[in-house]
PDB file of C-alpha atoms in Angstrom:
ATOM      1  CA  MET A 267     -14.786  15.359  -3.348  1.00  0.00           C
ATOM      2  CA  ASP A 268     -10.587  14.670  -4.747  1.00  0.00           C
ATOM      3  CA  LYS A 269      -9.908  11.006  -6.229  1.00  0.00           C
ATOM      4  CA  LEU A 270      -7.336   9.716  -3.574  1.00  0.00           C
ATOM      5  CA  GLU A 271     -10.855  11.274  -0.907  1.00  0.00           C
ATOM      6  CA  GLU A 272     -13.068   8.892  -3.206  1.00  0.00           C
ATOM      7  CA  ILE A 273     -10.979   5.672  -2.730  1.00  0.00           C
ATOM      8  CA  PHE A 274     -10.740   6.333   0.530  1.00  0.00           C
ATOM      9  CA  GLN A 275     -14.470   6.313   0.864  1.00  0.00           C
ATOM     10  CA  MET A 276     -14.992   3.869  -1.148  1.00  0.00           C
ATOM     11  CA  GLN A 277     -12.812   1.298   0.431  1.00  0.00           C
ATOM     12  CA  TYR A 278     -14.720   2.749   3.506  1.00  0.00           C
ATOM     13  CA  GLU A 279     -17.503   0.849   2.239  1.00  0.00           C
ATOM     14  CA  LEU A 280     -16.677  -2.024   0.961  1.00  0.00           C
ATOM     15  CA  ASN A 281     -14.889  -2.787   3.908  1.00  0.00           C
ATOM     16  CA  LYS A 282     -17.312  -2.537   6.034  1.00  0.00           C
ATOM     17  CA  ARG A 283     -19.770  -4.401   3.839  1.00  0.00           C
ATOM     18  CA  ILE A 284     -17.776  -7.725   3.847  1.00  0.00           C
ATOM     19  CA  GLY A 285     -17.907  -6.701   7.712  1.00  0.00           C
ATOM     20  CA  ILE A 286     -15.072  -4.936   8.805  1.00  0.00           C
ATOM     21  CA  ASP A 287     -15.585  -1.208  10.369  1.00  0.00           C
ATOM     22  CA  THR A 288     -11.792   0.167   9.641  1.00  0.00           C
ATOM     23  CA  ALA A 289     -13.412   3.622  12.388  1.00  0.00           C
ATOM     24  CA  ASN A 290     -14.823   1.723  14.814  1.00  0.00           C
ATOM     25  CA  MET A 291     -11.027  -0.628  16.162  1.00  0.00           C
ATOM     26  CA  ASP A 292      -9.632  -1.047  19.545  1.00  0.00           C
ATOM     27  CA  GLU A 293      -6.062  -1.383  19.313  1.00  0.00           C
ATOM     28  CA  ALA A 294      -6.372  -6.150  19.176  1.00  0.00           C
ATOM     29  CA  ASP A 295      -9.010  -5.598  15.978  1.00  0.00           C
ATOM     30  CA  LYS A 296      -5.731  -2.707  14.941  1.00  0.00           C
ATOM     31  CA  ILE A 297      -3.081  -5.142  15.896  1.00  0.00           C
ATOM     32  CA  LYS A 298      -5.296  -7.607  13.763  1.00  0.00           C
ATOM     33  CA  TRP A 299      -5.404  -6.473  10.694  1.00  0.00           C
ATOM     34  CA  VAL A 300      -2.866  -4.130  10.576  1.00  0.00           C
ATOM     35  CA  LEU A 301      -1.404  -7.998  10.262  1.00  0.00           C
ATOM     36  CA  ASN A 302      -4.511  -9.402   7.605  1.00  0.00           C
ATOM     37  CA  TYR A 303      -3.801  -6.471   5.257  1.00  0.00           C
ATOM     38  CA  THR A 304       0.238  -6.668   5.264  1.00  0.00           C
ATOM     39  CA  ARG A 305      -0.356  -9.825   5.270  1.00  0.00           C
ATOM     40  CA  ALA A 306      -2.581  -9.598   2.327  1.00  0.00           C
ATOM     41  CA  LEU A 307      -0.178  -6.733   0.435  1.00  0.00           C
ATOM     42  CA  GLN A 308       2.619  -9.319   0.188  1.00  0.00           C
ATOM     43  CA  GLN A 309       0.854 -12.000  -1.209  1.00  0.00           C
ATOM     44  CA  GLU A 310      -0.320  -9.019  -4.435  1.00  0.00           C
ATOM     45  CA  ASN A 311       3.336  -7.762  -5.037  1.00  0.00           C
ATOM     46  CA  ALA A 312       3.833 -11.923  -4.567  1.00  0.00           C
ATOM     47  CA  GLU A 313       1.405 -11.543  -7.673  1.00  0.00           C
ATOM     48  CA  LEU A 314       2.628  -8.186  -9.220  1.00  0.00           C
ATOM     49  CA  ILE A 315       6.058 -10.435  -9.480  1.00  0.00           C
ATOM     50  CA  ASP A 316       4.528 -13.811 -11.208  1.00  0.00           C
ATOM     51  CA  SER A 317       3.198 -11.146 -13.753  1.00  0.00           C
ATOM     52  CA  VAL A 318       6.289 -10.245 -15.064  1.00  0.00           C
ATOM     53  CA  PRO A 319       8.515 -13.074 -16.478  1.00  0.00           C
ATOM     54  CA  TRP A 320      11.035 -13.087 -13.689  1.00  0.00           C
ATOM     55  CA  LYS A 321      12.141 -16.773 -14.143  1.00  0.00           C
ATOM     56  CA  TRP A 322      15.606 -16.453 -16.205  1.00  0.00           C
ATOM     57  CA  TRP A 323      16.061 -20.619 -16.570  1.00  0.00           C
ATOM     58  CA  ALA A 324      12.268 -20.150 -17.987  1.00  0.00           C
ATOM     59  CA  LYS A 325      10.772 -19.340 -21.990  1.00  0.00           C
ATOM     60  CA  TYR A 326       7.182 -19.718 -21.327  1.00  0.00           C
ATOM     61  CA  GLN A 327       7.052 -16.613 -19.066  1.00  0.00           C
ATOM     62  CA  LYS A 328       5.150 -13.542 -21.546  1.00  0.00           C
ATOM     63  CA  PHE A 329       4.435 -10.167 -19.686  1.00  0.00           C
ATOM     64  CA  ASP A 330       0.896  -9.902 -18.455  1.00  0.00           C
ATOM     65  CA  GLU A 331       1.106  -6.307 -18.204  1.00  0.00           C
ATOM     66  CA  GLN A 332      -2.947  -6.265 -17.635  1.00  0.00           C
ATOM     67  CA  ASN A 333      -2.937  -8.552 -14.736  1.00  0.00           C
ATOM     68  CA  ALA A 334      -0.094  -6.536 -13.198  1.00  0.00           C
ATOM     69  CA  ARG A 335      -1.949  -3.808 -13.613  1.00  0.00           C
ATOM     70  CA  VAL A 336      -5.153  -5.621 -11.696  1.00  0.00           C
ATOM     71  CA  GLU A 337      -2.341  -7.134  -8.599  1.00  0.00           C
ATOM     72  CA  VAL A 338      -1.193  -2.804  -8.330  1.00  0.00           C
ATOM     73  CA  VAL A 339      -4.736  -2.270  -7.862  1.00  0.00           C
ATOM     74  CA  ASP A 340      -5.011  -4.787  -5.714  1.00  0.00           C
ATOM     75  CA  MET A 341      -2.316  -3.471  -3.616  1.00  0.00           C
ATOM     76  CA  LEU A 342      -4.245  -0.209  -3.690  1.00  0.00           C
ATOM     77  CA  HIS A 343      -7.001  -1.715  -1.707  1.00  0.00           C
ATOM     78  CA  PHE A 344      -5.617  -3.175   0.323  1.00  0.00           C
ATOM     79  CA  LEU A 345      -2.984  -0.010   1.465  1.00  0.00           C
ATOM     80  CA  VAL A 346      -6.055   2.605   1.672  1.00  0.00           C
ATOM     81  CA  SER A 347      -7.241  -0.245   4.173  1.00  0.00           C
ATOM     82  CA  LEU A 348      -4.447  -0.255   6.037  1.00  0.00           C
ATOM     83  CA  ALA A 349      -3.921   3.496   6.528  1.00  0.00           C
ATOM     84  CA  GLN A 350      -7.936   3.495   7.450  1.00  0.00           C
ATOM     85  CA  VAL A 351      -7.337   0.890  10.012  1.00  0.00           C
ATOM     86  CA  LEU A 352      -4.446   3.763  11.235  1.00  0.00           C
ATOM     87  CA  GLY A 353      -6.965   5.794  11.559  1.00  0.00           C
ATOM     88  CA  MET A 354      -5.500   8.126   8.401  1.00  0.00           C
ATOM     89  CA  THR A 355      -8.279  10.071   6.045  1.00  0.00           C
ATOM     90  CA  ALA A 356      -7.330  10.519   2.504  1.00  0.00           C
ATOM     91  CA  GLN A 357      -5.824  14.171   3.642  1.00  0.00           C
ATOM     92  CA  ASP A 358      -3.364  12.447   6.420  1.00  0.00           C
ATOM     93  CA  PHE A 359      -2.638   9.898   3.168  1.00  0.00           C
ATOM     94  CA  HIS A 360      -1.620  12.653   1.152  1.00  0.00           C
ATOM     95  CA  ASP A 361      -0.124  15.006   4.461  1.00  0.00           C
ATOM     96  CA  ALA A 362       2.235  12.816   5.105  1.00  0.00           C
ATOM     97  CA  TYR A 363       2.783  11.139   1.355  1.00  0.00           C
ATOM     98  CA  ALA A 364       3.975  14.971   0.940  1.00  0.00           C
ATOM     99  CA  LYS A 365       6.257  14.571   3.495  1.00  0.00           C
ATOM    100  CA  LYS A 366       8.201  11.855   2.703  1.00  0.00           C
ATOM    101  CA  ASN A 367       8.173  12.749  -0.417  1.00  0.00           C
ATOM    102  CA  LYS A 368      10.271  16.341   0.195  1.00  0.00           C
ATOM    103  CA  ILE A 369      12.400  13.594   2.556  1.00  0.00           C
ATOM    104  CA  ASN A 370      13.259  11.801   0.517  1.00  0.00           C
ATOM    105  CA  HIS A 371      14.054  14.461  -2.494  1.00  0.00           C
ATOM    106  CA  GLY A 372      16.450  16.417   0.847  1.00  0.00           C
ATOM    107  CA  ARG A 373      17.829  12.739   1.408  1.00  0.00           C
ATOM    108  CA  GLN A 374      18.859  12.619  -2.682  1.00  0.00           C
ATOM    109  CA  ASP A 375      19.815  15.998  -2.700  1.00  0.00           C
ATOM    110  CA  SER A 376      22.940  15.811   0.237  1.00  0.00           C
ATOM    111  CA  GLY A 377      23.563  11.303  -1.558  1.00  0.00           C
ATOM    112  CA  TYR A 378      22.314  10.660   0.924  1.00  0.00           C
ATOM    113  CA  VAL A 379      25.128   8.915   2.533  1.00  0.00           C
ATOM    114  CA  GLU A 380      24.039   8.763   6.236  1.00  0.00           C
ATOM    115  CA  LYS A 381      20.195   7.310   7.708  1.00  0.00           C
ATOM    116  CA  ASP A 382      19.053   9.467  10.167  1.00  0.00           C
ATOM    117  CA  GLU A 383      16.446   8.394  12.692  1.00  0.00           C
ATOM    118  CA  ASN A 384      14.575  11.057  13.098  1.00  0.00           C
ATOM    119  CA  ASP A 385      14.340  12.484   9.685  1.00  0.00           C
ATOM    120  CA  CYS A 386      11.261  11.045   9.077  1.00  0.00           C
ATOM    121  CA  ARG A 387       9.598  11.892  12.381  1.00  0.00           C
ATOM    122  CA  SER A 388       7.855  15.676  11.254  1.00  0.00           C
ATOM    123  CA  ILE A 389       5.489  12.861   9.044  1.00  0.00           C
TER     124      ILE A 389
END
């Protein structure tokens, strides 16, 4: 088992332990949990922001790199859960990432002067 597969398995087991079976959801549950996990991601992102001194007017702030790392991992928990709600396996996630990465490189190669709504349809 590779590391991404291990992360997906650990997250599935944690979710089941707290009563969320991402593998057996009807459409209403999927909608509910997509919203729940995206909101959780937003909150973790806010907590990550609070780990860096973003208030230019406040001199008391310090960069809390250790906490920033924890918040990134918390975000990964929710991102993997979200992927699982959407029926993605670790392999699906990897493949979609690789395809999107290739598209992003192509956009940079071309100067990304125009948005093509269809360039991600193959993912």
